[in-house]
Amino acid sequence: MAVTTTSSSDTAAPYEVDECRGILRVYSDGSIVRSSKPSFDVPVHDDGSVLWKDVLFDPTHDLRLRLYKPASASSSSAKLPIVYYIHGGGFCIGSRTWPNCQNYCFKLASELHAVVVSPDYRLAPENRLPAAIEDGYAAVKWLQAQALEMSDAWLADVADFGRVFISGDSAGGNIAHNLAARLRAGAPELAPVLVRGYVLLAPFFGGTVWSKSEAEGPKDAFLNLELIDRFWRLSIPTGDTTDHPLVNPFGPSSLDLEPLDLDPILVVVGGADLLKDRAEEYATKLKAWGKKVEYVEFQGLQHGFFTIDPNSGDSKRLMLIIKRFIADNSN
């Protein structure tokens, strides 16, 4: 008589195999659980000086962006530059709705006197790269449609579509780089929108060989090597490595940036950020190839210092640097 046996592995409950900042949990059976709570549970500082609203920019993927503008802006005043702020989170977590993101966008709109566009994008591991890059592109194509139609007075009455700057934080900085490489100088395919420059805030780049700052960085860093590896493991295309062209700008199969005509780029990083060496290498190589690149390092500061404490002296200094970069590249 045949006897059917069931191994313990067949009946065992799914167990957690990956976790990111308590927000994302991946289980052994492939299931994924996301918390609706942000990992940065801080108060939203909405004092009414900046107006905002949400807009659906990609109906296919149900993606929205959040628009901000100073309450003082009007159709009778000078048009304002448009600044994209693409959030971070290792391509796995984060949202335009998170309080830290919203507070920083309030600061950007107020301090830069600008219209701020903060788009969401599809997250990994449900949507691995290149999904996030494609969504970043869709978010700027949305702006082109607004410039052509001029149908939304909330935006069109105050925004200067000829002065657009694309900034991104961490994973958002990676998206900004990939947009710069795709769109090239001036972004002619976005006409009448004119991109004037890019701001890469601690851009999330990788590679199969660790940098010195990654290998020697403190294990208790806000963004430590274990978390960096986890983010990449969950976000790169299955079967690929961190030398993927969207991950490593200088990988063996990456686009050759040397002959490209690129817009001005501001690269910012904290000196104690494990991503510091990759950001510095990026800026150094592009400069050597004749690109207009500015590199600013904040000594002793960790990853994300400007959104963790947007009111610190260093964060205020960074805002002035961004403001000057916009002014220098607006004519």
PDB file of C-alpha atoms in Angstrom, residues 90 93 97 147 181-182 205 314:
ATOM      1  CA  GLY A  90      16.259  52.367  -2.735  1.00  0.00           C
ATOM      2  CA  ILE A  93       9.996  52.213  -0.542  1.00  0.00           C
ATOM      3  CA  THR A  97       2.867  61.441   0.408  1.00  0.00           C
ATOM      4  CA  ALA A 147       2.968  73.077 -21.586  1.00  0.00           C
ATOM      5  CA  ALA A 181      21.510  60.746 -20.199  1.00  0.00           C
ATOM      6  CA  ARG A 182      18.316  59.958 -22.117  1.00  0.00           C
ATOM      7  CA  PHE A 205      24.534  54.170  -7.850  1.00  0.00           C
ATOM      8  CA  ASP A 314      23.789  72.335   6.582  1.00  0.00           C
TER       9      ASP A 314
END
